CSV table of C-alpha atoms and ligand atoms in Angstrom, one decimal:
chain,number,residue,atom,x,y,z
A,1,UNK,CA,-19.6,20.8,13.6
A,2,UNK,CA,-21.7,24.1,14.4
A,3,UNK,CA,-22.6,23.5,18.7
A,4,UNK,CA,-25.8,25.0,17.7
A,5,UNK,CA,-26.3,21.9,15.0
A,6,UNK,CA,-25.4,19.5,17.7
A,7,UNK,CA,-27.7,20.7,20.1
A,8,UNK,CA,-30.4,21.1,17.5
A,9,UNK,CA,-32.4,18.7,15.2
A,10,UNK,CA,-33.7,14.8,16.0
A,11,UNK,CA,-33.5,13.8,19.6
A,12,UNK,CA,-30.9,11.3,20.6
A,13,UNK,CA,-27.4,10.8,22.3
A,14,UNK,CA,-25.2,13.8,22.0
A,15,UNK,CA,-22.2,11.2,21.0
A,16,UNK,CA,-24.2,10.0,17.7
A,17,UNK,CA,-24.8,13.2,16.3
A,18,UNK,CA,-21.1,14.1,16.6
A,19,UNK,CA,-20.1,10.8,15.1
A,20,UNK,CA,-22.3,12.0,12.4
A,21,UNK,CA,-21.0,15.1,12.3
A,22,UNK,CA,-17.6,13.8,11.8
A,23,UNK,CA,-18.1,11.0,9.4
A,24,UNK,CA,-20.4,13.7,6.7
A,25,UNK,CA,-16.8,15.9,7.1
A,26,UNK,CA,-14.8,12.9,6.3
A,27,UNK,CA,-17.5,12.3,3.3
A,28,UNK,CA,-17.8,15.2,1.6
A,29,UNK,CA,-14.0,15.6,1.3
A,30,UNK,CA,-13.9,18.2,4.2
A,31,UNK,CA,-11.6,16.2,6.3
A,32,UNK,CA,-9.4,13.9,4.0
A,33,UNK,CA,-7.1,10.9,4.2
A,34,UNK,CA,-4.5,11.6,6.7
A,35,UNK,CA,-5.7,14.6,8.4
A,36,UNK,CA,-5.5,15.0,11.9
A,37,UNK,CA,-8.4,15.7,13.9
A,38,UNK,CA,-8.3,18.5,16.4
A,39,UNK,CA,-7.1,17.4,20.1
A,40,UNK,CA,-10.4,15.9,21.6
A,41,UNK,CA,-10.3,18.5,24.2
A,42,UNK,CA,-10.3,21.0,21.4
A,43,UNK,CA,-13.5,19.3,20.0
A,44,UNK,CA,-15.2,19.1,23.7
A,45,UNK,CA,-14.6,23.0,24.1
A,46,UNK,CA,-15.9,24.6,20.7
A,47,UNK,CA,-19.1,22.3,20.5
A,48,UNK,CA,-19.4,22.7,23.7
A,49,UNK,CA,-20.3,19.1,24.7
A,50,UNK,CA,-18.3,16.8,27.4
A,51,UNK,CA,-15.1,15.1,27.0
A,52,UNK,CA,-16.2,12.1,27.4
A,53,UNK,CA,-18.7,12.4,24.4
A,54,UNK,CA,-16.1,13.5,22.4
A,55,UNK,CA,-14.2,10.4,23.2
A,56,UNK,CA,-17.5,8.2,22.8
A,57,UNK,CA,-18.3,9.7,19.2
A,58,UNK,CA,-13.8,8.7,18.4
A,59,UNK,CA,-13.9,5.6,20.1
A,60,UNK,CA,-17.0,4.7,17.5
A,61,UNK,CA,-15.2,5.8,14.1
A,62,UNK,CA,-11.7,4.4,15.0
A,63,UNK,CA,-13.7,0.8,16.0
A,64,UNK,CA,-15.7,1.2,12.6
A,65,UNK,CA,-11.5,1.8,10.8
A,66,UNK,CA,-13.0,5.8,9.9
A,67,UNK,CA,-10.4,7.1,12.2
A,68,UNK,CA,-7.2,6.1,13.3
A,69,UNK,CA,-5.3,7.1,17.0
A,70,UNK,CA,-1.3,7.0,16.4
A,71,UNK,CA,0.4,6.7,19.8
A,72,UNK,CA,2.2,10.1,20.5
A,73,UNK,CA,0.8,12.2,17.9
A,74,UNK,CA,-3.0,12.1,18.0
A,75,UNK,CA,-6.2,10.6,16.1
A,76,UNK,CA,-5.7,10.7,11.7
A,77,UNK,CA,-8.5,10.2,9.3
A,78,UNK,CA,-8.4,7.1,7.5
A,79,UNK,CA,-10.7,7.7,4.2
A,80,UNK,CA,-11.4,4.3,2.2
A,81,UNK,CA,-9.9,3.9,-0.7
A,82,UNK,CA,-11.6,2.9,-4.4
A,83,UNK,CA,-10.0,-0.8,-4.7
A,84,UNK,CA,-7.5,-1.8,-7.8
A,85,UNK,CA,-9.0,-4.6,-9.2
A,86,UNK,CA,-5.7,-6.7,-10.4
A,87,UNK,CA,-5.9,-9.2,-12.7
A,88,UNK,CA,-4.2,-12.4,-11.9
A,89,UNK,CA,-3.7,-13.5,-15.3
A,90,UNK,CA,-1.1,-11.0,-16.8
A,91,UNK,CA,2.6,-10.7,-16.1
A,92,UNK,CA,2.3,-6.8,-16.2
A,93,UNK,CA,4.4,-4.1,-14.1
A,94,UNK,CA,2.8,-2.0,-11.5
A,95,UNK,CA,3.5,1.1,-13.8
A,96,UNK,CA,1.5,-0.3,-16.4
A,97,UNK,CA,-0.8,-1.4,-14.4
A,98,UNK,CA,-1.5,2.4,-12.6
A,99,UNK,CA,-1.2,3.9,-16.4
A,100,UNK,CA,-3.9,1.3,-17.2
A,101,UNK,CA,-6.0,3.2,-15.1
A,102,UNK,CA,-5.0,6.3,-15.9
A,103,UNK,CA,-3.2,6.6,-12.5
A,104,UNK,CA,0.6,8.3,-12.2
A,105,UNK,CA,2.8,6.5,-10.4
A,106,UNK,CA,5.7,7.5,-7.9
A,107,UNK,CA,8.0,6.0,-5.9
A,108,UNK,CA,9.8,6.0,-2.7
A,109,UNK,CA,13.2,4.7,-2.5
A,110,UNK,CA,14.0,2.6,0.2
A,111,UNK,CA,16.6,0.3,-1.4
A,112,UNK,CA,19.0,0.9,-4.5
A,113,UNK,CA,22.1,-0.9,-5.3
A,114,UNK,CA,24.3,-3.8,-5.7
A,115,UNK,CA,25.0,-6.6,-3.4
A,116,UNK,CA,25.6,-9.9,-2.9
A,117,UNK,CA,22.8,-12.2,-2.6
A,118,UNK,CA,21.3,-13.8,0.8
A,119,UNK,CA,20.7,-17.4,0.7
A,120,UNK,CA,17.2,-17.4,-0.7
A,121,UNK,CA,18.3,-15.2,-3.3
A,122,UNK,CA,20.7,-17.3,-4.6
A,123,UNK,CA,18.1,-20.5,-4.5
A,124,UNK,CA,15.7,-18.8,-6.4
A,125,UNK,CA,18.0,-16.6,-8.9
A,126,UNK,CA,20.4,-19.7,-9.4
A,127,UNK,CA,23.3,-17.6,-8.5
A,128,UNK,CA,26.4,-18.5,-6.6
A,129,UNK,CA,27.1,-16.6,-3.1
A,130,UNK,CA,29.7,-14.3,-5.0
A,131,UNK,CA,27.7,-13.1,-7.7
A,132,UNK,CA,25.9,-9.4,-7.5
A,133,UNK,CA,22.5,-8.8,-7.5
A,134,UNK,CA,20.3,-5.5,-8.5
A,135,UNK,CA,18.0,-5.1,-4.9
A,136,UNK,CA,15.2,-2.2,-5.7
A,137,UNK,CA,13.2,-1.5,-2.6
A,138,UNK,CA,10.2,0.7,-3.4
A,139,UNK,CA,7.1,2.5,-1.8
A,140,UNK,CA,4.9,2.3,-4.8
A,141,UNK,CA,2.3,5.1,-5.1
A,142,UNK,CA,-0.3,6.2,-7.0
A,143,UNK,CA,-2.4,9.9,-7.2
A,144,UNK,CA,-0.3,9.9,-3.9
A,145,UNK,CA,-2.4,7.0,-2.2
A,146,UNK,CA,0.5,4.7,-1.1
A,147,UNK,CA,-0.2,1.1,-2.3
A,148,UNK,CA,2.5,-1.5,-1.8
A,149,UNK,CA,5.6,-1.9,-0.4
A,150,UNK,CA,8.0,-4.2,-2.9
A,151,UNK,CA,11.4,-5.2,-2.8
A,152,UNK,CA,12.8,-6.8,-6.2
A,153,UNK,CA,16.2,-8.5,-6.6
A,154,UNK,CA,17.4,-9.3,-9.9
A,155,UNK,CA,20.7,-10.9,-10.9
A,156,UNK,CA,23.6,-7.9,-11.8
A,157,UNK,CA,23.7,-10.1,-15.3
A,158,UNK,CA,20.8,-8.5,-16.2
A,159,UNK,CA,20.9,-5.1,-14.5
A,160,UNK,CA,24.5,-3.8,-13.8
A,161,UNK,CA,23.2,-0.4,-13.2
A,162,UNK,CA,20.3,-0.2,-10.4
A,163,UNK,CA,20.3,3.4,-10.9
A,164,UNK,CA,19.2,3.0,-14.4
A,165,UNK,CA,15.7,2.1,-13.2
A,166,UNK,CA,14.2,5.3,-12.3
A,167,UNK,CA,10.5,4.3,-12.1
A,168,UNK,CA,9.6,1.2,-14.4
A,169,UNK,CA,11.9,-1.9,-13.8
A,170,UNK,CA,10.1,-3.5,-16.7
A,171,UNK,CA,10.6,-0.9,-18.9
A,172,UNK,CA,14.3,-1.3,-18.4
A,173,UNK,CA,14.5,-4.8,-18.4
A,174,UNK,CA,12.6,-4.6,-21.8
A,175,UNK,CA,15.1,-2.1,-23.4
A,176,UNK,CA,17.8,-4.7,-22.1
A,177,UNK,CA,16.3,-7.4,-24.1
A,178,UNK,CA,15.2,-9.2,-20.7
A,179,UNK,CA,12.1,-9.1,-19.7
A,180,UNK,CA,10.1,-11.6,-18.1
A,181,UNK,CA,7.4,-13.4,-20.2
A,182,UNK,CA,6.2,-16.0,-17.4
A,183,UNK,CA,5.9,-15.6,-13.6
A,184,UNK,CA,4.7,-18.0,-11.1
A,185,UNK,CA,3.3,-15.4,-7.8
A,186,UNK,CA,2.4,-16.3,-4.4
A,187,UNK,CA,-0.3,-14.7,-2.3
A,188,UNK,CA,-0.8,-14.8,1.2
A,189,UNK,CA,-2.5,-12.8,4.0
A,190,UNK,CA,-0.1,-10.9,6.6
A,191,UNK,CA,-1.0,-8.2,9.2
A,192,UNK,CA,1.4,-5.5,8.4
A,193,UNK,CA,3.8,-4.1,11.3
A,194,UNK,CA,5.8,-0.6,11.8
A,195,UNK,CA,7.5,0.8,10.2
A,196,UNK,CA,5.8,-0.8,6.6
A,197,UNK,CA,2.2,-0.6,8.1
A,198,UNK,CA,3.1,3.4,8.6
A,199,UNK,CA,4.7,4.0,5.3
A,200,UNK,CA,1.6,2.5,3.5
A,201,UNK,CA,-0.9,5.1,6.4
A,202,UNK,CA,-2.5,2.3,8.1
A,203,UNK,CA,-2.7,1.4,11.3
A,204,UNK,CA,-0.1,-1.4,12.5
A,205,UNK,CA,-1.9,-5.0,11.9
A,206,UNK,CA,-3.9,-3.7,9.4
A,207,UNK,CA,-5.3,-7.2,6.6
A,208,UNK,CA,-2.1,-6.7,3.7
A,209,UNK,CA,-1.5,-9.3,0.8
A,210,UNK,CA,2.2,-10.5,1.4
A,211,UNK,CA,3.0,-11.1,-2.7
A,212,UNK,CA,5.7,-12.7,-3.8
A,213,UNK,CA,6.6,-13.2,-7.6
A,214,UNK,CA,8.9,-14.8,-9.3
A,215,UNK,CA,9.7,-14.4,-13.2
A,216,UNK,CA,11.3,-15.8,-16.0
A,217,UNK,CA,12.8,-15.4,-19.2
A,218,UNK,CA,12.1,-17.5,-22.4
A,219,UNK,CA,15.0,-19.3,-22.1
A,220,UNK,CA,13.6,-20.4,-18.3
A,221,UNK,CA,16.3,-18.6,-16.2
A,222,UNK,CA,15.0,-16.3,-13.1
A,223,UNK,CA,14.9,-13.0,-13.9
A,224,UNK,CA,13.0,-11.6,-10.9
A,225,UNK,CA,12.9,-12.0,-7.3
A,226,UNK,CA,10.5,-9.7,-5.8
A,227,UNK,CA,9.0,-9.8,-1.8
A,228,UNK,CA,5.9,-7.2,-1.8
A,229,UNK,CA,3.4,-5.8,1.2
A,230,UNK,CA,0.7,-4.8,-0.7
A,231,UNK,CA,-2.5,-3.0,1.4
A,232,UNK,CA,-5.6,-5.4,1.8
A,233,UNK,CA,-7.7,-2.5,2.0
A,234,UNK,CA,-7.1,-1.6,-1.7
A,235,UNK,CA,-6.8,-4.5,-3.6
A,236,UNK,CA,-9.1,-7.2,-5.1
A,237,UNK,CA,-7.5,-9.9,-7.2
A,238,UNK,CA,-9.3,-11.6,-9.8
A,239,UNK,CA,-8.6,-14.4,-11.9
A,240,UNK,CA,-10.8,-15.9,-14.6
A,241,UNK,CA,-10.9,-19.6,-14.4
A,242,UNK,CA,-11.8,-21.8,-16.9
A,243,UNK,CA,-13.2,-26.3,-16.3
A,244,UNK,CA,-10.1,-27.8,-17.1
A,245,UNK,CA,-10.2,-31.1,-19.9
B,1,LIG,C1,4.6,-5.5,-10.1
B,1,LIG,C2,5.1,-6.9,-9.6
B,1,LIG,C3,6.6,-6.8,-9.3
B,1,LIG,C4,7.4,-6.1,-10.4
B,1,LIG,C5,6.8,-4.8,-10.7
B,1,LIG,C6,7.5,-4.0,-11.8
B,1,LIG,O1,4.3,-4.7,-9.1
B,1,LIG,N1,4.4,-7.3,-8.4
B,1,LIG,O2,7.1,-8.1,-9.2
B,1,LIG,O3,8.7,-6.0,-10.1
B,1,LIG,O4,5.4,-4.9,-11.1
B,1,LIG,O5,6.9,-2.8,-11.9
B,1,LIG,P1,7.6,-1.5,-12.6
B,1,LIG,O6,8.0,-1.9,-13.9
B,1,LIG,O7,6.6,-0.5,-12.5
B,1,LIG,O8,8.8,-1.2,-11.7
């Protein structure tokens, strides 16, 4: 971002060579995902170009979703991500899914413990109001990108201890002899809000998948309740569909 480069080279607006400028940094890797960008008066001063092109080459990469301006705390890169393609055809965990890819997975805790279920979890789990239920709210990430939001309620039958899950639920459901073997999931588009748009590092009303799946044991009783946010801006779903008899 050399004032000398700015000046220099192919004629045309001083604003379009800075947004150039700005958008080979975030290329190449030397401005990443979630960096801040230098106050724009900051920017104005060392190339030594106006404020208001400064402001013209930012407005330009937030429109185009390069850059992102957070009220109260200044102007973030937003790199794009490489998408997860998901199949739609196999019941398979998130941590499966990541290690599929090669991917290692963390989460964030928003939600651990035992309580008794609202109304809709009792319709869909079967279970009566004084029952106990497992709730696991998680930020799932992976390679640190944060991907989805998901909150999973499961009956206390079937996991007493919510603190036994540390970062597969399917893996302890499976040691427990209860994991699910068909899921019926429901997909539909949502613009995410604060604070979930935040945790996820996009901007509030951002495209998300709202996802929710529900999941059963052989013997047809719920096993799993789960409400998820996951980020429309890294995830394709496919499905493989066949002409039906
Ligand atoms: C997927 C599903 C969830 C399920 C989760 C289990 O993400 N959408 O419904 O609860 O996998 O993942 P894990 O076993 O990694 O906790």
């Amino acid at each position: 971002l050399s004032p000398q480069r700015l000046q220099a080279g192919a004629a045309g607006p001083l604003y379009l060579k800075l947004r150039q400028a700005l958008e080979e940094a975030i290329n190449s890797g030397r401005l990443n995902h979630g960096d801040a960008l230098p106050p724009e008066r900051d920017l104005a001063d060392y190339a030594n170009i106006s404020r208001v092109t400064v402001r013209k080459a930012v407005d330009d990469l937030v429109r185009d979703g390069l850059l992102v301006r957070r009220h109260g705390s200044g102007t973030f890169v937003v790199k794009p991500v490489a998408r997860v393609q998901q199949s739609l055809s196999r019941l398979t965990s998130f941590t499966e899914d990541m290690a599929r890819r090669g991917l290692k997975t963390h989460a964030r805790w928003l939600d651990r413990g035992l309580f008794h279920p609202s109304p809709d979890e009792m319709m869909i789990l079967g279970l009566p109001a004084d029952a106990l239920v497992a709730r696991l709210g998680r930020l799932r990430v992976a390679d640190d990108m944060p991907l989805a939001i998901e909150r999973a309620c499961v009956s206390a039958d079937f996991l007493p201890d919510p603190q036994q899950v540390e970062s597969s639920l399917y893996a302890v459901l499976e040691e427990r002899g209860c994991r699910p073997v068909r899921a019926v999931q429901r997909i539909s588009a949502y613009n995410m809000k604060d604070p979930d748009a935040a945790m996820l590092g996009v901007p509030a009303g951002s495209a998300g998948l709202s996802i929710e799946r529900v999941s059963y044991l052989p013997s047809g009783r719920v096993v799993e309740f789960t409400r998820s946010i996951y980020r429309g801006d890294a995830y394709d779903f496919v499905a493989e569909l066949t002409l039906s008899e």
